[in-house]
Coordinates of C-alpha atoms in Angstrom, one line a residue:
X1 CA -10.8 18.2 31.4
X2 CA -10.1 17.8 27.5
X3 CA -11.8 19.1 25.0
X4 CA -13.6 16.9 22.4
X5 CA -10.8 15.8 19.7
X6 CA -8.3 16.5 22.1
X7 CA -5.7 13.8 22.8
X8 CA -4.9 12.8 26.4
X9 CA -1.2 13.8 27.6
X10 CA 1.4 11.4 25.9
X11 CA 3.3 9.1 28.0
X12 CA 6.7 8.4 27.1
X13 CA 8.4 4.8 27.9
X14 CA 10.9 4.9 30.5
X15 CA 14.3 6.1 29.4
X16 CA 17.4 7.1 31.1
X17 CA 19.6 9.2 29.3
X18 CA 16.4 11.2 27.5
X19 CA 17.6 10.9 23.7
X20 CA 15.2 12.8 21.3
X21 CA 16.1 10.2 18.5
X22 CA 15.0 7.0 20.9
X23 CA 11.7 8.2 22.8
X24 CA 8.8 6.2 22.4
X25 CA 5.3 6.3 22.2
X26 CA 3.4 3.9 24.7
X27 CA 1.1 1.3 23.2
X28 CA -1.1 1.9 25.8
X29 CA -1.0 5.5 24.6
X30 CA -1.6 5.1 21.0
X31 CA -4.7 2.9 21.4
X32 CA -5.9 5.6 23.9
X33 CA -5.8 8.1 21.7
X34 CA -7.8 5.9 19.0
X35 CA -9.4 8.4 16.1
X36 CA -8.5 11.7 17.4
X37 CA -8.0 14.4 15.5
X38 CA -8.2 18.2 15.5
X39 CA -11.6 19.6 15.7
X40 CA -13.3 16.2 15.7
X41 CA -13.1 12.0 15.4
X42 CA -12.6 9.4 12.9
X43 CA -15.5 7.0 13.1
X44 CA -15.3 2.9 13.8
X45 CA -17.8 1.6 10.9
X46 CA -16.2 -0.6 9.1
X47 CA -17.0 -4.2 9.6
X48 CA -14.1 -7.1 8.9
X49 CA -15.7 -7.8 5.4
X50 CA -15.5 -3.9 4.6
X51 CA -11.6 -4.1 6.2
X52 CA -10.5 -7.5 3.6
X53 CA -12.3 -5.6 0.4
X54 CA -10.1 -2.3 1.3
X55 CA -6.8 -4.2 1.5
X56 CA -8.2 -6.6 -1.5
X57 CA -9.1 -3.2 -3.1
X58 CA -5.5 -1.6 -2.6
X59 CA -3.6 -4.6 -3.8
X60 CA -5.4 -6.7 -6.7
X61 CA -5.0 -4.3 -9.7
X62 CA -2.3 -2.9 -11.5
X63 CA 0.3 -6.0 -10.6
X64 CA -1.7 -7.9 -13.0
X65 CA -3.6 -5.3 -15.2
X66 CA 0.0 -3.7 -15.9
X67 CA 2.9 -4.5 -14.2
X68 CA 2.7 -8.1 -15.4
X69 CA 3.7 -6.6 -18.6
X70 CA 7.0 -5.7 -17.5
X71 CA 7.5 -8.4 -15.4
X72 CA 7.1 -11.7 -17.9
X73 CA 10.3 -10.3 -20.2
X74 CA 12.5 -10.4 -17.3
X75 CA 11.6 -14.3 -16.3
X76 CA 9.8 -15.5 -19.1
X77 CA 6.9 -18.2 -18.8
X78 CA 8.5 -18.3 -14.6
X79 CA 6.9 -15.3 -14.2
X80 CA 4.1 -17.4 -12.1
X81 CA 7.3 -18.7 -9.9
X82 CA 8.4 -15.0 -9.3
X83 CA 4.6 -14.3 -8.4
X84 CA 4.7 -16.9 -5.9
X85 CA 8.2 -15.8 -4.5
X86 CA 6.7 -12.2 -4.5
X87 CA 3.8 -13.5 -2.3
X88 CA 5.7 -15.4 0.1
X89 CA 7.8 -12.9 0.6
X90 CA 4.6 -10.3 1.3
X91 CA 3.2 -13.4 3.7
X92 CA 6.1 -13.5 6.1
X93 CA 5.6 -9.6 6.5
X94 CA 1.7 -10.0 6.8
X95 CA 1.8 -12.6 9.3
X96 CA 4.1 -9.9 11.7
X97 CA 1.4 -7.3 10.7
X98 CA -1.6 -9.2 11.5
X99 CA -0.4 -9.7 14.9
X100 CA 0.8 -5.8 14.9
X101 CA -2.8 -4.8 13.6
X102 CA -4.3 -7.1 16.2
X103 CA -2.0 -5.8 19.1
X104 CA -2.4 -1.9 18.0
X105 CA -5.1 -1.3 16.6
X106 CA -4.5 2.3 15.2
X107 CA -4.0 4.3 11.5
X108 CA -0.2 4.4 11.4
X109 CA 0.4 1.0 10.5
X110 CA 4.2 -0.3 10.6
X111 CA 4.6 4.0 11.4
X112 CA 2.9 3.3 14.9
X113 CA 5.0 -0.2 15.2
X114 CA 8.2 1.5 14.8
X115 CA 7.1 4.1 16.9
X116 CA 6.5 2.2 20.4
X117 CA 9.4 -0.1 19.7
X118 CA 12.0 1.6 18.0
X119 CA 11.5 5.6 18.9
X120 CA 10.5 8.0 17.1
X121 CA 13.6 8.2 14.8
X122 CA 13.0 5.0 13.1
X123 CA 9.5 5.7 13.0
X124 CA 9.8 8.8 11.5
X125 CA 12.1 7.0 8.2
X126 CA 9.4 4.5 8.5
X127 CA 6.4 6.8 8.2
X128 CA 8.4 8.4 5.3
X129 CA 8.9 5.3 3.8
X130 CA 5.3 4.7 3.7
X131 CA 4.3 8.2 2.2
X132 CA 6.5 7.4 -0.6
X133 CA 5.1 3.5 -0.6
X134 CA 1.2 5.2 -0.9
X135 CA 1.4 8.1 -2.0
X136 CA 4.2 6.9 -5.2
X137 CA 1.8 3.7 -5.7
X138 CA -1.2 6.0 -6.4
X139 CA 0.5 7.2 -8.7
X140 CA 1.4 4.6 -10.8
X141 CA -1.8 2.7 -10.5
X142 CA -3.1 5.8 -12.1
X143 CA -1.2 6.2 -14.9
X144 CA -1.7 2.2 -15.5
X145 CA -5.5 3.1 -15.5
X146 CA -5.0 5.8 -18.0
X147 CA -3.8 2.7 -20.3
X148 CA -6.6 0.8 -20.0
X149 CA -9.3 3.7 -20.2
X150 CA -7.7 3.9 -23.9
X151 CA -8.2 0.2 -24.7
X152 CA -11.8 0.8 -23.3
X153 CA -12.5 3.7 -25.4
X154 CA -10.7 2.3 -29.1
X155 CA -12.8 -0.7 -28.1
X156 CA -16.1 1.2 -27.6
X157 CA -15.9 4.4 -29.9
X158 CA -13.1 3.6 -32.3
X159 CA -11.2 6.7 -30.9
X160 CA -8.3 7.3 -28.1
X161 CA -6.9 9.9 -26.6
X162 CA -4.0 11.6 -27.9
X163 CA -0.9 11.1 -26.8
X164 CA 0.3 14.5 -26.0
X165 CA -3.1 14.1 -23.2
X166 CA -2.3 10.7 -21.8
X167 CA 1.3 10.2 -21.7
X168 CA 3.8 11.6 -19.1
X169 CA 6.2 14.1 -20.3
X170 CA 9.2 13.4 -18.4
X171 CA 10.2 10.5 -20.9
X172 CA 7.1 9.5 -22.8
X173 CA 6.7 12.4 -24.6
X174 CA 3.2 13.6 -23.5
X175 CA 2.3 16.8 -22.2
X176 CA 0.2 15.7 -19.4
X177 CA -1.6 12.3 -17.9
X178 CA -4.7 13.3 -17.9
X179 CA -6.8 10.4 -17.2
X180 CA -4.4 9.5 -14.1
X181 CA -4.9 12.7 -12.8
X182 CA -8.9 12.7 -13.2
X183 CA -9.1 9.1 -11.7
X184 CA -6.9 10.2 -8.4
X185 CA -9.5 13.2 -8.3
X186 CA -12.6 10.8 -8.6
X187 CA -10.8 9.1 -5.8
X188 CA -10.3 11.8 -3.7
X189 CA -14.0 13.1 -3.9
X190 CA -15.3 9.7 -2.5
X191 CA -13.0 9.7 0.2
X192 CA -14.3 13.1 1.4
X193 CA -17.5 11.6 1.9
X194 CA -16.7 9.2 4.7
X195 CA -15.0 5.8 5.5
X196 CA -18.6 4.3 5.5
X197 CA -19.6 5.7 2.1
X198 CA -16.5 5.1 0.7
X199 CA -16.1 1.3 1.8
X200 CA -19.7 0.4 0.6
X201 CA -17.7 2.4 -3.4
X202 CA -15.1 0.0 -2.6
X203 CA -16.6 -3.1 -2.2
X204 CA -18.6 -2.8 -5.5
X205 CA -15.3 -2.0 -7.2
X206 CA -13.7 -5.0 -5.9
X207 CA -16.5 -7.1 -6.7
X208 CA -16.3 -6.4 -10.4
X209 CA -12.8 -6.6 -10.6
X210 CA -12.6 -10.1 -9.3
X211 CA -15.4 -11.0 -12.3
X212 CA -13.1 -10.2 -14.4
X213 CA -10.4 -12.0 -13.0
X214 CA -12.3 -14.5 -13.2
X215 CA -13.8 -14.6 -16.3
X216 CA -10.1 -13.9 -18.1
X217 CA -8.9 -16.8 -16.3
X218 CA -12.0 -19.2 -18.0
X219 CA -11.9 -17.7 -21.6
X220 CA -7.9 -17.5 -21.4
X221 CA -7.4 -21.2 -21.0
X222 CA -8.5 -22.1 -24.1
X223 CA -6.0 -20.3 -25.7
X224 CA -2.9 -21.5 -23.8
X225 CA -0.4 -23.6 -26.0
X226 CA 1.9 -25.6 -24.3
X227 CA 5.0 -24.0 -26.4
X228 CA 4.7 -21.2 -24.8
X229 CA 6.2 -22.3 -21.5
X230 CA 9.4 -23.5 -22.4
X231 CA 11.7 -22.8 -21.9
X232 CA 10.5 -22.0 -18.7
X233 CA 13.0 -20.0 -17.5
X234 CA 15.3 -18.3 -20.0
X235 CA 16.9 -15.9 -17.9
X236 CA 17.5 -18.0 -15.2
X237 CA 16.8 -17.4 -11.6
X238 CA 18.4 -14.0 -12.1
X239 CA 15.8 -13.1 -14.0
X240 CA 12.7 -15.3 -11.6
X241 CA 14.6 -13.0 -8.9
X242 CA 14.1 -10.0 -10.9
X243 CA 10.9 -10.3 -11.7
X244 CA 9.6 -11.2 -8.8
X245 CA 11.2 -7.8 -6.8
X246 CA 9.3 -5.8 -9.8
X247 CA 6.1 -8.2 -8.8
X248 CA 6.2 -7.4 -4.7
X249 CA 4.6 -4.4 -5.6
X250 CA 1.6 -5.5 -6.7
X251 CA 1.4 -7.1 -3.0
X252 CA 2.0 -4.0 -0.7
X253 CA -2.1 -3.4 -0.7
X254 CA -2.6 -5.6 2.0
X255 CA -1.5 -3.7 4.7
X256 CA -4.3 -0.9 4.0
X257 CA -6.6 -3.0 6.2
X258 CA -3.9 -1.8 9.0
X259 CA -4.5 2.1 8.8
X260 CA -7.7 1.6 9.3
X261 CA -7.6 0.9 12.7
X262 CA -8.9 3.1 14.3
X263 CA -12.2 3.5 11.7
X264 CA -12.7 -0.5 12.4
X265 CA -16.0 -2.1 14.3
X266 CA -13.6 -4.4 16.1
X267 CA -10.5 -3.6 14.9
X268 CA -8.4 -6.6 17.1
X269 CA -9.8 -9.4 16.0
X270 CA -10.9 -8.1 12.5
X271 CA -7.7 -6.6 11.6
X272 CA -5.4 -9.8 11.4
X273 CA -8.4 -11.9 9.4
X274 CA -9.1 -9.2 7.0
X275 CA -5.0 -9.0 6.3
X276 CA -4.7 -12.9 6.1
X277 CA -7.6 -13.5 3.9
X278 CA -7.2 -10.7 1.4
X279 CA -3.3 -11.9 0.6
X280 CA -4.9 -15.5 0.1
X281 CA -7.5 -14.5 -2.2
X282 CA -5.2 -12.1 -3.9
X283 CA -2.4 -14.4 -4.0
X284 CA -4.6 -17.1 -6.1
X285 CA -6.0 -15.0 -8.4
X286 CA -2.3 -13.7 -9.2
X287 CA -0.5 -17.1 -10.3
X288 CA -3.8 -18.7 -12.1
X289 CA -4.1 -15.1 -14.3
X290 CA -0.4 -15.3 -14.9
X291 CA 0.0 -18.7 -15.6
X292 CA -2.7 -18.2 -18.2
X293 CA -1.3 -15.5 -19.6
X294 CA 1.8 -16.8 -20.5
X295 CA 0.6 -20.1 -21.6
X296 CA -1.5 -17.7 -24.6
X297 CA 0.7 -15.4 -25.1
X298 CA 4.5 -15.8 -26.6
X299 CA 6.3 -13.9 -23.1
X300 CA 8.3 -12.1 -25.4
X301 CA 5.1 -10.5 -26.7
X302 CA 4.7 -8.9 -23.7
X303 CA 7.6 -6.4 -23.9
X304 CA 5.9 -2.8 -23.6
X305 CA 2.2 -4.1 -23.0
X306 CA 0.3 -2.4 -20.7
X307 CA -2.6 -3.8 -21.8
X308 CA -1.9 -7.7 -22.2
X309 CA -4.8 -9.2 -20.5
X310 CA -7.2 -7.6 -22.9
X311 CA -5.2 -8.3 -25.9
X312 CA -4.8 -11.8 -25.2
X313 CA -8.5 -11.8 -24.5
X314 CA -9.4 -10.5 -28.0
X315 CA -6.4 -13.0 -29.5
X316 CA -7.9 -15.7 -28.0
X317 CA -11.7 -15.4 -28.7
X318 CA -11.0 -13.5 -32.3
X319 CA -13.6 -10.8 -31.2
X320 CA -13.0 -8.0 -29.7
X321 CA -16.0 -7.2 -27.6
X322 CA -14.1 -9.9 -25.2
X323 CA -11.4 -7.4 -24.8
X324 CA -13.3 -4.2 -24.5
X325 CA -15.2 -6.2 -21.4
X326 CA -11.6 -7.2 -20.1
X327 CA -10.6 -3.3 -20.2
X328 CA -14.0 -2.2 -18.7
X329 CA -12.9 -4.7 -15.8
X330 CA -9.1 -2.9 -15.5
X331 CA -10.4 0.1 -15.7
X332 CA -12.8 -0.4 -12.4
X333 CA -10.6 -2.4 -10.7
X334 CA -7.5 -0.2 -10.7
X335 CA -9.9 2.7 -10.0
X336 CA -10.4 1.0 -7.0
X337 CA -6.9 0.4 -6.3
X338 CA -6.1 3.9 -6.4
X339 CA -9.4 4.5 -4.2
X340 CA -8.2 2.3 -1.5
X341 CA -4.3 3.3 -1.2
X342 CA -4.6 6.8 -1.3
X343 CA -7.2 6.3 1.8
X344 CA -4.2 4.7 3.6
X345 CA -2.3 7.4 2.4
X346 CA -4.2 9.5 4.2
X347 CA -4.8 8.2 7.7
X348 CA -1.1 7.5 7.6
X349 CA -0.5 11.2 7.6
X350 CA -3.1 11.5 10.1
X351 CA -1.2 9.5 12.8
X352 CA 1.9 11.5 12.5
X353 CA 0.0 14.5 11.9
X354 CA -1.6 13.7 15.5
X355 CA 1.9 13.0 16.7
X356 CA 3.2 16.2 15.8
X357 CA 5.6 15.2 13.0
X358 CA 4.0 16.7 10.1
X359 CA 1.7 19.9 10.3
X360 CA -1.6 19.6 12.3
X361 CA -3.7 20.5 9.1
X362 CA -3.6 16.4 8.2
X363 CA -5.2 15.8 11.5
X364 CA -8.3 17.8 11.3
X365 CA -11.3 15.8 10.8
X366 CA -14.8 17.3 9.8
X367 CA -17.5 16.6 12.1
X368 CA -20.0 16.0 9.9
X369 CA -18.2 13.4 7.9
X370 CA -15.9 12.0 10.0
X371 CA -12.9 12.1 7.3
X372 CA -9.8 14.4 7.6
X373 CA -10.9 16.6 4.6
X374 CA -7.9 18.7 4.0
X375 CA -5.8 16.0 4.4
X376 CA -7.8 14.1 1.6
X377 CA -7.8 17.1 -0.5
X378 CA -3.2 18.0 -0.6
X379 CA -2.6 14.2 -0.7
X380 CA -4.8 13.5 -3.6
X381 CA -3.3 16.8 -5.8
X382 CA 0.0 15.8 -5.2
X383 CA -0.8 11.9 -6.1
X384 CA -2.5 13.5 -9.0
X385 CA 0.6 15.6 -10.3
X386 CA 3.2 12.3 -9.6
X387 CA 0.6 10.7 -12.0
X388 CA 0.5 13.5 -14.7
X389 CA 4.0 14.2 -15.0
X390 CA 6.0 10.7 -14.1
X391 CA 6.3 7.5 -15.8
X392 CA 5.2 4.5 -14.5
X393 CA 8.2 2.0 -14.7
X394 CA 10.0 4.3 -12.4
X395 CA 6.7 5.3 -10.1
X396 CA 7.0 1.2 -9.6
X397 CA 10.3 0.4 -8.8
X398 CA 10.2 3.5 -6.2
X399 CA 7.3 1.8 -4.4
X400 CA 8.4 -1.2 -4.7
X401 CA 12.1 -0.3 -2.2
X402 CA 10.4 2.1 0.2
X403 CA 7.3 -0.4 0.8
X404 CA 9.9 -3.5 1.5
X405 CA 12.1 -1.2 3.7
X406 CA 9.1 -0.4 5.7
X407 CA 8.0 -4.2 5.8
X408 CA 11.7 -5.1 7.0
X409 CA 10.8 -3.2 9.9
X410 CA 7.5 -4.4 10.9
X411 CA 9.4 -7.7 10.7
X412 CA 11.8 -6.3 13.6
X413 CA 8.8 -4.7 15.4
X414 CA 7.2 -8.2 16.1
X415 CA 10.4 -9.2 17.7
X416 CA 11.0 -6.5 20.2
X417 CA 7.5 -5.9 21.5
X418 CA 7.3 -9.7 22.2
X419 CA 10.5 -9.2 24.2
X420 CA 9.7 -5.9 26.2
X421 CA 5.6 -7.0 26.2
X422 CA 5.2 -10.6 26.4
X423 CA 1.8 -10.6 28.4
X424 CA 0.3 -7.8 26.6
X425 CA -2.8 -9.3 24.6
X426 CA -2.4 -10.8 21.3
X427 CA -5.8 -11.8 19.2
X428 CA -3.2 -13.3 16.2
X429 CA 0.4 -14.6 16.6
X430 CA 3.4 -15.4 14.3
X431 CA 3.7 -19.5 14.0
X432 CA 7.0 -20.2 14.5
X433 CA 7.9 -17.2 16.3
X434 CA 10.9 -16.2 16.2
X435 CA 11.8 -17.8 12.4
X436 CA 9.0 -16.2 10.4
X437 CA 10.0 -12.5 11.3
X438 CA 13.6 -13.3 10.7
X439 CA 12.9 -14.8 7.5
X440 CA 10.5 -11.8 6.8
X441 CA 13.3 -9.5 7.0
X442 CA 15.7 -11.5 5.0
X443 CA 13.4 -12.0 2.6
X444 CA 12.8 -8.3 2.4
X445 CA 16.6 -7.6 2.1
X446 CA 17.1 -9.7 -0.9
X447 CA 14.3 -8.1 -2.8
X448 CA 15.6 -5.1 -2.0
X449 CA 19.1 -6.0 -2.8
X450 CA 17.4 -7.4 -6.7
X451 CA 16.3 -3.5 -7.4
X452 CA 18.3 -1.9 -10.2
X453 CA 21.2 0.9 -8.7
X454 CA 18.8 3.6 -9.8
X455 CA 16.1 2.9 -7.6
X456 CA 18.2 2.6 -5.0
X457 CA 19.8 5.9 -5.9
X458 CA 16.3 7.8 -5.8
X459 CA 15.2 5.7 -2.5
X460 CA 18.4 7.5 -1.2
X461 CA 17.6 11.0 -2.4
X462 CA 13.9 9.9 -1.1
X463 CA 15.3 9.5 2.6
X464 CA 18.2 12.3 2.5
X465 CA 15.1 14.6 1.6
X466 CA 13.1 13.2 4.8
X467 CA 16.4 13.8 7.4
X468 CA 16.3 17.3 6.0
X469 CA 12.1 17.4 7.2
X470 CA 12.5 15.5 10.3
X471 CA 15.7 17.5 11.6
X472 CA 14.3 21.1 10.5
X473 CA 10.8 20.1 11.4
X474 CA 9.7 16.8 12.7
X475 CA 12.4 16.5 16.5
X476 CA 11.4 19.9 17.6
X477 CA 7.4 19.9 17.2
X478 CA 7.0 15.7 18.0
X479 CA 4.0 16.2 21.3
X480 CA 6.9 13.7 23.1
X481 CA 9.2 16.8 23.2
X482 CA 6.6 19.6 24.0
X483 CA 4.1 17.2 26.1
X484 CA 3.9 18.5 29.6
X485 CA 3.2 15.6 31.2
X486 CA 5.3 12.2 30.4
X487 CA 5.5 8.8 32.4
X488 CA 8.2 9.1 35.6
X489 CA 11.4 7.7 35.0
X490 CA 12.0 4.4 37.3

């Protein structure tokens, strides 16, 4: 018999030559195995309300908040067009992943995908693709928060902190971050209390932030001047394409609601719904802030603003209690945006923990809480000293290549497992299967392609780093090559 928290023997798919880079997990296997950890299990609380304000939670934040500020000088007043070509782009992957999610149901996400249709090789890139997607986009959120925290206090008590405290010294001549590292450590303490307690945080968070939205998008109307969109695209589509490949990364949130599969009530049908509706909502509120924005505020203005929404929101009412509430607002919401990524973080880690690819310590789950404490604990101090210590610009673009590489591949995922599982169960399906993955893909490769060289020189270094792991570390300790028991060959 197996002891509690113990995983049942893997079973391998059928192969013939065994080739350590190609063996697979069976889905059959991985939903099996559902919320098992070392020493204890992950709980299923979260309803499909709970499951949309996670992945709302991970995505609607610093895209607008901050990143928007870098964004609008690349495509000028078209910086709504490169928000919509960002989100189409994110809707061709989430339709593959909301059938994934629906299909298997567990905490990897496009890790577990790759896994049972492309072996564990490819998984393995994808799984470190997605630690540098979470655990890089914590990050940056963060140090985006520390910005508005500033804004909040000169607003409030007329003082800030000093630079040499809140800037990054590896080119903005700080010493330390230190409101992005405290916010990644408020983070990290709800988390250890639970995915229950910490979804009930969430939702609150998310609530407030989408106030705000809201109430930036009525007040910020009445300052929009119709000057201010022409022309309407002064860099041309170079610049729209630009723009918009900076922009996918305020989209990657949504697949959150996917690595909490196996904390979810009813995670098959709750899965694809809560992925679907949180990229509508989020989508919305993303062109109608930006088209505001631009329309009442000069898009060259917004050249090294981190802060626009609240300065426009002061600009436009000529009081500045309007942008102190604005900043409050940021300040919550991208709380909750580090809040809800770094929890995907985590049970990302926790799937290939379970699989044997990284060290069992990310695995072990208290009993008394339910949440995989020590994992919470080295993922949020490491989040917390990318935030510190690195820029944000950069922290960005590096998210922004590893999270579409890793999208690519769900796109390809889709495809295979409808070949080699055609009956197998499906609560959501692609439309216009097999176009939409294909176009998912392409449409991942040219944003990709739109990254500047040196992004694509650190994704490089990223993934030369993770051969080293998986070749040292990860082929020899996988439970498919020490399992004693795998599925007969045919």
């Amino acid at each position: 018999m197996l002891e509690t928290g113990q995983a049942p023997p893997l079973a391998t798919e059928p192969r013939k030559p065994v080739n350590p880079l190609l063996r697979r997990k069976s889905v059959e296997q991985m939903v099996a195995e559902g919320g098992q950890g070392e020493g204890g299990n992950l709980r299923r609380s979260l309803t499909m309300w709970q499951l949309t304000m996670i992945s709302i939670g991970a995505t609607l934040g610093t895209g607008i908040f901050v990143v928007l500020g870098a964004a609008a000088p690349k495509a000028g007043p078209a910086v709504t067009i490169s928000f919509i070509l960002a989100g189409l782009t994110a809707l061709f992957s989430a339709l593959s992943y909301a059938e994934l999610a629906g299909s298997v149901p567990v905490s990897g996400s496009s890790y577990s995908y790759s896994y049972a249709t492309m072996g564990e090789f490819i998984a393995w890139i994808c799984g470190w693709c997605l630690v540098l997607e979470y655990a890089v986009s914590v990050s940056a959120v963060a140090v985006g928060w520390g910005q508005y925290l500033n804004e909040l206090l000169d607003g409030t008590i007329g003082v800030t902190l000093p630079e040499k405290l809140s800037a990054a010294p590896l080119g903005d001549g700080g010493f330390i971050n230190l409101p992005s590292l405290v916010v990644v450590l408020l983070a990290m303490v709800f988390l250890l209390r639970g995915a229950k307690e910490s979804a009930r945080i969430n939702t609150i968070m998310v609530g407030v932030k989408i106030v705000t939205l809201v109430l930036f998008i009525g007040i910020g109307v009445m300052g929009i001047k119709s000057g201010n969109y022409a022309p309407l695209a002064p860099l041309g589509i170079t610049g729209i394409s630009a723009a918009a490949s900076t922009l996918f990364f305020s989209y990657i949130g949504f697949d959150a609601a996917s690595t909490a599969g196996e904390e979810a009530k009813n995670p098959k049908k709750d899965l694809p719904r809560a992925i679907m509706l949180s990229l509508g909502i989020v989508t919305v509120l993303y062109v109608l802030v930006a088209f505001v924005a631009v329309g009442a505020m000069p898009w060259q203005d917004f050249e090294g603003t981190e802060a626009a929404l609240a300065q426009i929101m002061t600009d436009v009412t000529g009081h500045s209690f309007w942008g102190v509430v604005l900043a409050a607002g940021a300040v919550v919401a991208i709380a909750s945006v580090v809040f809800a990524v770094l929890y995907g973080q985590t049970r990302i880690l926790f799937a290939m923990s379970r699989d044997g690819l990284v060290p069992k310590i990310f695995a072990k789950v208290d009993e008394k809480t339910g949440a995989p404490r020590a994992n919470v604990v080295i993922v949020s101090l490491f989040c917390g000293a990318l935030a510190a210590f690195v820029p944000l610009g950069d922290l960005a673009d590096a998210t922004s290549i590893g999270t579409l590489f890793a999208f690519a591949l769900v796109n390809v995922a889709v495809v295979i497992l409808r070949r080699t599982k055609p009956d197998m169960p499906r609560t959501f399906k692609v439309a216009l299967f097999p176009v939409t993955p294909i176009l998912g893909f392409l449409a991942c490769g040219w944003m990709m392609y739109s990254l500047p060289v040196a992004t694509w020189v650190a994704f490089g270094g990223w993934m030369a780093v993770g051969l080293v792991v998986y070749f040292l570390y990860g082929i020899r300790r996988s439970r498919l090559a020490t399992a004693e028991v795998a599925t007969p060959e045919k």
